[in-house]
Amino acid sequence: LLSELRGKCPLFGSDLPQTEETADVLGAFYVLAELPADCFGAYVISMAT
């Protein structure tokens, strides 16, 4: 898992079908990716209902 996450290849393509919920989650990660790592701690996404 770590080697995949550290790799240069995208984990999914830009043509990934997205629900509104998926777009919200990915949007959060896009924002986090722009920030320095020391700006946030653990980040948990729970899809539990």
Short mmCIF file of C-alpha atoms in Angstrom, two decimals:
data_model
loop_
_atom_site.label_atom_id
_atom_site.label_comp_id
_atom_site.label_asym_id
_atom_site.label_seq_id
_atom_site.Cartn_x
_atom_site.Cartn_y
_atom_site.Cartn_z
CA LEU A 1 0.00 0.00 0.00
CA LEU A 2 2.75 2.44 0.92
CA SER A 3 4.61 1.86 -2.35
CA GLU A 4 1.41 2.58 -4.29
CA LEU A 5 0.73 5.74 -2.31
CA ARG A 6 4.31 6.95 -2.77
CA GLY A 7 4.36 6.12 -6.48
CA LYS A 8 4.10 8.63 -9.31
CA CYS A 9 1.20 6.91 -11.08
CA PRO A 10 -2.24 8.28 -10.25
CA LEU A 11 -4.38 5.92 -8.19
CA PHE A 12 -7.38 6.74 -10.38
CA GLY A 13 -7.97 8.55 -13.66
CA SER A 14 -9.67 11.87 -14.22
CA ASP A 15 -12.52 9.96 -15.88
CA LEU A 16 -13.48 8.25 -12.61
CA PRO A 17 -17.27 8.39 -12.28
CA GLN A 18 -18.03 10.47 -9.21
CA THR A 19 -21.03 10.76 -7.01
CA GLU A 20 -21.46 14.00 -5.08
CA GLU A 21 -20.17 12.21 -1.97
CA THR A 22 -17.04 10.97 -3.78
CA ALA A 23 -16.39 14.43 -5.23
CA ASP A 24 -16.58 15.93 -1.72
CA VAL A 25 -14.06 13.43 -0.34
CA LEU A 26 -11.65 13.87 -3.25
CA GLY A 27 -12.03 17.64 -3.00
CA ALA A 28 -10.87 17.49 0.62
CA PHE A 29 -7.78 15.55 -0.44
CA TYR A 30 -7.01 18.00 -3.23
CA VAL A 31 -7.05 20.82 -0.67
CA LEU A 32 -4.89 18.83 1.77
CA ALA A 33 -2.38 18.07 -1.00
CA GLU A 34 -1.78 21.80 -1.47
CA LEU A 35 -0.97 22.41 2.20
CA PRO A 36 2.31 21.72 4.01
CA ALA A 37 2.13 18.39 5.87
CA ASP A 38 2.60 20.07 9.25
CA CYS A 39 -0.65 22.05 8.83
CA PHE A 40 -2.84 19.12 9.77
CA GLY A 41 -2.75 15.99 11.89
CA ALA A 42 -4.61 12.74 11.39
CA TYR A 43 -7.48 12.95 8.95
CA VAL A 44 -10.21 10.30 9.10
CA ILE A 45 -12.94 9.88 6.54
CA SER A 46 -15.76 7.67 7.71
CA MET A 47 -18.31 6.58 5.18
CA ALA A 48 -20.38 4.95 7.92
CA THR A 49 -24.02 5.84 8.06
#
